[in-house]
Coordinates of C-alpha atoms in Angstrom, one line a residue:
M187 CA 0.0 0.0 0.0
T188 CA 1.3 3.5 -0.8
K189 CA 1.4 6.3 1.7
I190 CA 0.5 8.8 -1.0
P191 CA -3.2 9.8 -0.6
S192 CA -5.9 9.3 -3.2
V193 CA -3.9 7.7 -6.0
V194 CA -4.2 4.8 -8.3
T195 CA -1.6 3.2 -10.6
G196 CA -1.7 3.4 -14.4
A197 CA -1.7 -0.4 -14.6
D198 CA -4.8 -0.5 -12.4
I199 CA -6.6 2.1 -14.7
V200 CA -5.7 0.0 -17.8
Q201 CA -7.1 -3.2 -16.2
W202 CA -10.3 -1.4 -15.1
L203 CA -10.9 -0.1 -18.6
M204 CA -10.3 -3.5 -20.1
K205 CA -12.7 -5.2 -17.7
N206 CA -15.5 -2.6 -17.7
L207 CA -15.4 -1.8 -21.4
S208 CA -14.7 -5.3 -22.6
I209 CA -11.5 -4.4 -24.3
E210 CA -9.1 -7.2 -25.1
D211 CA -6.1 -5.2 -26.3
P212 CA -4.2 -3.3 -23.6
A213 CA -2.9 -0.9 -26.2
E214 CA -6.5 0.1 -27.0
A215 CA -7.3 0.6 -23.3
M216 CA -4.2 2.8 -23.0
H217 CA -5.3 4.8 -26.0
I218 CA -8.8 5.4 -24.5
G219 CA -7.3 6.2 -21.1
S220 CA -4.8 8.7 -22.6
L221 CA -7.7 10.5 -24.3
I222 CA -9.5 10.8 -21.0
A223 CA -6.3 11.9 -19.2
A224 CA -5.7 14.5 -21.9
Q225 CA -9.1 16.1 -21.0
G226 CA -7.9 16.3 -17.4
Y227 CA -10.3 13.8 -15.7
F228 CA -7.3 12.1 -14.1
F229 CA -3.6 13.0 -14.2
P230 CA -0.1 11.8 -13.2
I231 CA 1.1 13.3 -9.9
S232 CA 4.8 13.3 -10.9
D233 CA 4.8 15.3 -14.2
H234 CA 2.8 17.7 -16.4
V235 CA 2.3 15.4 -19.4
L236 CA -1.3 14.2 -19.4
S237 CA -1.1 10.7 -20.7
L238 CA -1.7 7.1 -19.4
R239 CA 1.1 4.6 -18.9
D240 CA 0.6 0.9 -18.2
D241 CA 3.0 0.8 -15.2
G242 CA 3.3 1.8 -11.6
T243 CA 3.0 5.6 -12.3
F244 CA 0.6 7.1 -9.7
Y245 CA -2.5 9.0 -11.0
R246 CA -5.1 11.1 -9.2
F247 CA -8.7 11.8 -10.2
Q248 CA -9.7 15.5 -10.9
A249 CA -12.2 17.3 -8.7
P250 CA -15.6 17.7 -10.4
Y251 CA -15.3 21.5 -10.1
F252 CA -12.4 21.4 -12.7
W253 CA -14.1 18.9 -15.2
P254 CA -14.3 20.0 -18.8
S255 CA -18.1 19.7 -18.8
N256 CA -18.1 22.9 -16.7
C257 CA -17.1 24.8 -19.9
W258 CA -14.0 26.5 -18.6
E259 CA -12.4 29.3 -20.5
P260 CA -10.1 30.7 -17.8
E261 CA -8.6 34.2 -18.2
N262 CA -4.9 35.0 -18.2
T263 CA -5.4 36.9 -15.0
D264 CA -6.4 33.7 -13.3
Y265 CA -3.3 32.0 -14.6
A266 CA -1.2 34.9 -13.3
I267 CA -2.7 34.5 -9.8
Y268 CA -2.0 30.7 -9.9
L269 CA 1.7 31.2 -10.9
C270 CA 2.1 34.0 -8.3
K271 CA 0.8 31.6 -5.6
R272 CA 3.3 29.0 -6.7
T273 CA 6.2 31.5 -6.1
M274 CA 5.0 32.2 -2.6
Q275 CA 5.0 28.5 -1.4
N276 CA 8.3 27.1 -0.4
K277 CA 7.7 23.5 -1.6
T278 CA 9.8 21.7 -4.1
R279 CA 6.7 20.2 -5.8
L280 CA 5.4 23.7 -6.4
E281 CA 8.5 25.2 -7.9
L282 CA 7.9 26.8 -11.3
T283 CA 9.4 25.1 -14.3
D284 CA 11.3 27.1 -17.0
Y285 CA 8.2 27.5 -19.2
E286 CA 6.0 28.6 -16.3
A287 CA 8.6 31.1 -15.2
E288 CA 8.7 32.5 -18.7
N289 CA 4.9 32.7 -18.8
L290 CA 4.9 34.5 -15.4
A291 CA 7.4 37.1 -16.7
R292 CA 5.3 37.6 -19.8
L293 CA 2.1 38.0 -17.8
Q294 CA 3.8 40.5 -15.6
R295 CA 4.6 42.6 -18.6
A296 CA 1.1 42.3 -20.0
F297 CA -0.7 43.1 -16.7
A298 CA 1.9 45.6 -15.4
R299 CA -0.8 48.2 -14.6
K300 CA -2.8 45.9 -12.3
W301 CA -0.1 43.5 -11.1
E302 CA -0.2 44.7 -7.5
F303 CA -3.9 43.7 -7.4
I304 CA -3.2 40.3 -8.9
Y305 CA -0.4 39.8 -6.4
M306 CA -2.7 40.7 -3.4
Q307 CA -5.3 38.2 -4.6
A308 CA -2.6 35.5 -4.8
E309 CA -1.4 36.4 -1.3
A310 CA -4.9 36.2 0.2
Q311 CA -5.5 32.8 -1.4
V312 CA -2.2 31.4 -0.1
K313 CA -3.2 32.5 3.5
I314 CA -6.5 30.5 3.1
D315 CA -4.7 27.5 1.7
R316 CA -2.3 27.4 4.7
K317 CA -5.3 26.8 7.0
K318 CA -6.3 23.6 5.3
D319 CA -5.3 20.1 6.4
K320 CA -1.9 19.2 5.0
I321 CA -3.1 16.1 3.0
E322 CA -6.1 18.0 1.7
R323 CA -4.0 20.9 0.6
K324 CA -1.5 18.6 -1.2
I325 CA -4.4 16.9 -3.1
L326 CA -6.0 20.2 -4.0
D327 CA -2.6 21.7 -5.1
S328 CA -2.1 18.8 -7.5
Q329 CA -5.7 19.1 -8.9
E330 CA -5.3 22.8 -9.5
R331 CA -2.0 22.2 -11.2
A332 CA -3.6 19.6 -13.5
F333 CA -6.3 22.0 -14.4
W334 CA -3.7 24.5 -15.7
D335 CA -1.8 21.6 -17.4
V336 CA -5.0 21.2 -19.5
H337 CA -5.6 24.9 -20.2
R338 CA -1.9 26.1 -20.4
P339 CA -0.2 22.9 -21.4
V340 CA 3.6 22.1 -21.5
P341 CA 5.2 23.3 -24.7
G342 CA 5.0 20.5 -27.2
C343 CA 1.9 19.0 -25.8
V344 CA -1.5 19.2 -27.6
N345 CA -3.9 21.7 -26.2
T346 CA -7.1 19.6 -25.9
T347 CA -9.2 22.7 -25.2
E348 CA -9.0 23.8 -28.9
M349 CA -11.3 21.1 -30.2
D350 CA -13.3 19.1 -27.8
I351 CA -16.7 18.5 -26.1
R352 CA -16.6 22.0 -24.6
K353 CA -16.8 23.7 -28.0
C354 CA -20.1 21.8 -28.7
R355 CA -21.5 22.5 -25.3
R356 CA -20.7 26.2 -25.4
M357 CA -22.5 26.5 -28.7
K358 CA -25.7 25.3 -27.0
N359 CA -25.1 26.7 -23.5
L360 CA -23.4 30.1 -24.0
H361 CA -24.6 31.2 -20.5
R362 CA -22.6 28.3 -18.9
V363 CA -19.2 29.5 -20.1
K364 CA -16.9 30.1 -17.1
K365 CA -14.0 32.5 -17.6
S366 CA -12.8 33.1 -14.1
V367 CA -11.5 30.3 -11.9
Y368 CA -11.1 32.5 -8.8
G369 CA -13.7 35.2 -9.2
L370 CA -17.2 35.9 -10.6
T371 CA -18.8 33.8 -13.3
E372 CA -21.5 35.0 -15.7
E373 CA -24.3 37.1 -14.3
G374 CA -22.5 37.6 -11.0
K375 CA -22.8 34.0 -9.8
Q376 CA -20.1 32.9 -7.4
S377 CA -17.7 30.1 -8.3
Q378 CA -17.8 27.1 -6.0
S379 CA -14.0 26.4 -6.0
P380 CA -13.0 23.6 -3.6
I381 CA -9.7 25.3 -3.3
H382 CA -11.0 28.7 -2.1
T383 CA -14.3 28.1 -0.5
F384 CA -14.4 31.6 1.0
L385 CA -16.0 32.7 -2.3
Q386 CA -19.2 30.9 -1.3
H387 CA -19.9 33.4 1.5
C388 CA -19.4 36.5 -0.6
P389 CA -22.4 38.8 -1.2
K390 CA -23.9 38.5 -4.7
G391 CA -24.0 41.5 -6.9
T392 CA -25.9 42.4 -10.0
K393 CA -24.3 43.0 -13.4
E394 CA -24.7 46.7 -12.9
D395 CA -22.9 46.5 -9.6
V396 CA -20.1 44.6 -11.1
E397 CA -19.7 47.2 -13.9
K398 CA -19.6 50.0 -11.4
E399 CA -17.1 48.0 -9.3
I400 CA -14.8 47.5 -12.3
S401 CA -15.0 51.2 -13.2
F402 CA -14.0 52.1 -9.6
L403 CA -11.2 49.6 -9.5
K404 CA -9.8 50.9 -12.8
T405 CA -9.7 54.4 -11.4
Q406 CA -8.0 53.2 -8.2
L407 CA -5.5 51.1 -10.1
D408 CA -4.6 54.0 -12.4
R409 CA -3.9 56.2 -9.3
H410 CA -1.9 53.4 -7.7
C411 CA 0.1 52.8 -10.9
M412 CA 1.1 56.5 -11.0
K413 CA 2.4 56.1 -7.4
M414 CA 4.2 52.9 -8.3
S415 CA 5.8 54.5 -11.3
K416 CA 7.3 57.2 -9.1
V417 CA 8.6 54.5 -6.7
A418 CA 10.1 52.5 -9.7
E419 CA 12.0 55.6 -10.7
S420 CA 13.5 56.0 -7.2
K421 CA 16.8 54.4 -6.2
E422 CA 15.1 52.3 -3.5
P423 CA 13.3 49.4 -5.2
S424 CA 9.9 48.3 -4.0
Q425 CA 9.3 44.8 -2.7
Q426 CA 7.4 44.0 -5.9
R427 CA 10.5 44.8 -7.9
V428 CA 12.7 42.9 -5.6
K429 CA 10.4 39.8 -5.8
K430 CA 10.4 40.1 -9.5
W431 CA 14.2 39.5 -9.6
G432 CA 13.5 36.1 -8.2
F433 CA 11.3 35.0 -11.1
S434 CA 14.3 34.7 -13.6
L435 CA 17.8 36.0 -14.2
E436 CA 16.4 37.9 -17.2
E437 CA 14.1 39.9 -14.9
A438 CA 17.0 40.7 -12.5
L439 CA 19.2 41.9 -15.3
K440 CA 16.5 44.0 -16.9
D441 CA 16.2 46.1 -13.7
S442 CA 19.1 48.5 -13.1
A443 CA 18.9 48.0 -9.3
G444 CA 18.8 44.2 -9.9
R445 CA 21.9 44.3 -12.1
E446 CA 23.7 46.4 -9.5
L447 CA 22.8 44.1 -6.6
F448 CA 23.7 40.9 -8.7
L449 CA 27.0 42.5 -9.6
K450 CA 27.7 43.3 -6.0
F451 CA 27.0 39.6 -5.1
L452 CA 29.3 38.4 -7.9
E453 CA 32.1 40.6 -6.7
S454 CA 31.8 39.0 -3.3
E455 CA 32.3 35.6 -5.0
F456 CA 35.2 37.0 -7.2
S457 CA 33.2 36.2 -10.4
S458 CA 32.0 39.6 -11.5
E459 CA 33.9 39.3 -14.8
N460 CA 31.0 37.1 -16.1
L461 CA 28.4 39.8 -15.7
R462 CA 30.7 42.6 -16.8
F463 CA 31.4 40.6 -20.0
W464 CA 27.7 40.0 -20.6
L465 CA 26.9 43.6 -20.1
A466 CA 29.8 44.7 -22.4
V467 CA 28.4 42.5 -25.2
Q468 CA 24.9 43.9 -24.7
D469 CA 26.3 47.4 -25.0
L470 CA 28.3 46.3 -28.1
K471 CA 25.0 45.4 -29.9
K472 CA 23.7 49.0 -29.5
M473 CA 26.9 50.8 -30.6
P474 CA 27.2 52.7 -33.9
Q475 CA 28.6 50.5 -36.6
E476 CA 31.9 52.5 -37.0
E477 CA 32.8 51.9 -33.4
V478 CA 31.9 48.2 -33.3
A479 CA 35.2 46.8 -34.5
Q480 CA 37.4 48.7 -32.0
R481 CA 35.1 47.9 -29.1
A482 CA 35.0 44.2 -30.1
E483 CA 38.8 44.1 -30.0
E484 CA 38.8 45.7 -26.5
I485 CA 36.3 43.1 -25.2
W486 CA 38.5 40.3 -26.5
A487 CA 41.6 41.8 -24.9
E488 CA 39.8 42.3 -21.6
F489 CA 38.0 39.0 -21.2
L490 CA 39.2 36.3 -23.8
A491 CA 42.8 37.0 -24.9
E492 CA 45.6 35.0 -23.4
G493 CA 46.6 36.6 -20.1
A494 CA 43.4 38.8 -20.1
P495 CA 43.0 40.8 -16.9
S496 CA 39.4 39.6 -16.5
S497 CA 39.5 36.2 -18.1
I498 CA 36.2 34.3 -18.3
N499 CA 35.7 30.6 -18.5
L500 CA 34.5 29.4 -21.9
D501 CA 34.1 26.0 -23.4
S502 CA 36.4 25.2 -26.4
H503 CA 33.5 25.3 -28.9
S504 CA 32.3 28.8 -27.9
Y505 CA 35.9 30.0 -27.8
E506 CA 36.6 28.7 -31.3
R507 CA 33.4 30.2 -32.7
T508 CA 34.1 33.6 -31.1
S509 CA 37.7 33.7 -32.4
Q510 CA 36.5 32.9 -35.9
N511 CA 33.8 35.6 -35.7
L512 CA 36.4 38.2 -34.7
K513 CA 38.2 37.9 -38.1
D514 CA 35.3 40.1 -39.3
P515 CA 34.1 41.7 -36.1
G516 CA 30.4 42.7 -35.8
R517 CA 27.8 43.4 -33.2
Y518 CA 27.0 39.7 -32.7
S519 CA 30.6 38.3 -32.8
F520 CA 30.3 37.3 -29.1
E521 CA 26.9 35.7 -29.3
D522 CA 28.0 32.2 -28.6
A523 CA 30.3 33.3 -25.7
Q524 CA 27.6 35.5 -24.3
D525 CA 25.0 32.6 -24.3
H526 CA 27.5 30.3 -22.6
I527 CA 28.2 32.9 -19.8
Y528 CA 24.5 33.6 -19.4
N529 CA 23.6 30.0 -18.9
L530 CA 26.6 29.6 -16.5
M531 CA 25.3 32.5 -14.4
K532 CA 21.7 31.2 -14.6
S533 CA 22.5 27.7 -13.4
D534 CA 25.2 28.6 -10.8
S535 CA 25.6 32.1 -9.5
Y536 CA 21.9 33.2 -9.9
A537 CA 20.6 30.3 -7.7
R538 CA 23.1 31.3 -4.9
F539 CA 22.2 34.9 -5.3
L540 CA 18.6 34.2 -4.5
R541 CA 19.6 32.4 -1.3
S542 CA 22.2 35.0 -0.3
N543 CA 22.0 37.5 2.5
V544 CA 22.4 40.4 0.1
Y545 CA 19.2 39.5 -1.7
Q546 CA 17.2 38.2 1.3
D547 CA 18.0 41.2 3.5
L548 CA 16.7 43.6 0.8
L549 CA 13.6 41.5 0.3
N550 CA 12.8 41.5 4.0
A551 CA 13.6 45.2 4.3
R552 CA 10.8 46.1 1.9
K553 CA 8.1 44.0 3.6
K554 CA 7.3 46.7 6.1
V555 CA 6.8 49.3 3.4
R556 CA 4.7 46.9 1.4
K557 CA 2.4 46.1 4.4
R558 CA 1.7 49.8 4.8
L559 CA 0.9 50.1 1.1
I560 CA -1.5 47.0 1.2
F561 CA -3.3 48.6 4.2
I562 CA -3.9 51.8 2.2
L563 CA -5.1 49.9 -0.8
F564 CA -7.5 47.8 1.1
S565 CA -8.9 50.9 2.8
E566 CA -9.6 52.3 -0.7
Y567 CA -11.0 49.1 -2.1
G568 CA -13.3 48.8 0.9
K569 CA -15.6 51.2 -0.8
S570 CA -16.4 48.7 -3.5
L571 CA -17.9 45.2 -3.6
T572 CA -14.6 43.5 -4.3
G573 CA -12.9 45.7 -1.7
K574 CA -15.4 44.5 1.0
R575 CA -14.8 40.9 0.0
L576 CA -11.0 41.3 0.2
T577 CA -11.1 43.3 3.4
G578 CA -13.3 40.6 5.0
L579 CA -10.8 38.0 3.8
M580 CA -7.9 39.8 5.4
Q581 CA -9.7 40.1 8.7
S582 CA -10.6 36.4 8.7
S583 CA -7.0 35.4 7.9

């Protein structure tokens, strides 16, 4: 017997299908099972690929709330909330994969004007999750993850939501389409999510109330974004900016304060030449063409030539490609070397940077400022329906 709760093996599912559907060929049973798994009715607990294997792989059944028959068409804002929650939970099983981290960074750029509001919703849901029983929370986490594996699948996997039963059902039942996983559904009805049951106790609002609420929130968010833009221009980064550096190395390097802090950390490890080389190549790509050749020679002399004062560690392939490129120097002569150094920093130095005191101290230092900001925002949102809902949530948590 396994100690993992609410699971069944792939071999058991195949045997059940053969017995109950009178299937003689195991391959046919696996095919049918994979079609069911692709829709998200059951899923493997160990990876994101929704297929059935005839072995000891553990599978778990999806909660009825997330079934395809509910006609889900989740919004990107819901996906952003989900990924934000994952970054707040210090569990290995909930760490973002590379493609999820890229999606999160892309969503941050798309929803920059209301990211603070999305982040607060994620924080509120995490607080409620932590009050649940450990086993129940683990099961619900996996079911929520499987739901997004269906609607935002791993790159290379077929998106089964493009052509399936839901398309037919939506044509006949347009009023049943559900777009928000964590908020209001059509006509102001509350979603009955098993993950965030506090929504069941929220007051209902008419469509007109919701429209007024949206208008009010847009005004408040615009005002808040103006304040945040002023903070972003200051030398002291906000906690939101500091947290953003933890999403990916790309996010840290895009921010001037993030670059400066990462460089300070690399200097403490005596490996700052890696970032200085990467930045020098970035600047080279923006230089006027007539200055490129001279600057390329200077970069080679400083970082790659024999006896260079700031020698970097390159593999033989990248070194040979770069030396060949410099016979006719251009803006992208160091592309191979730069990619190698970037991946080296990403896999080694960046991970240590996130665990370092220099980053953690700054992150913790901004928490007091952020708590004050959240208090002010909730006071303003308290005038609206959503504000009352969120304020009550904060009080209960």
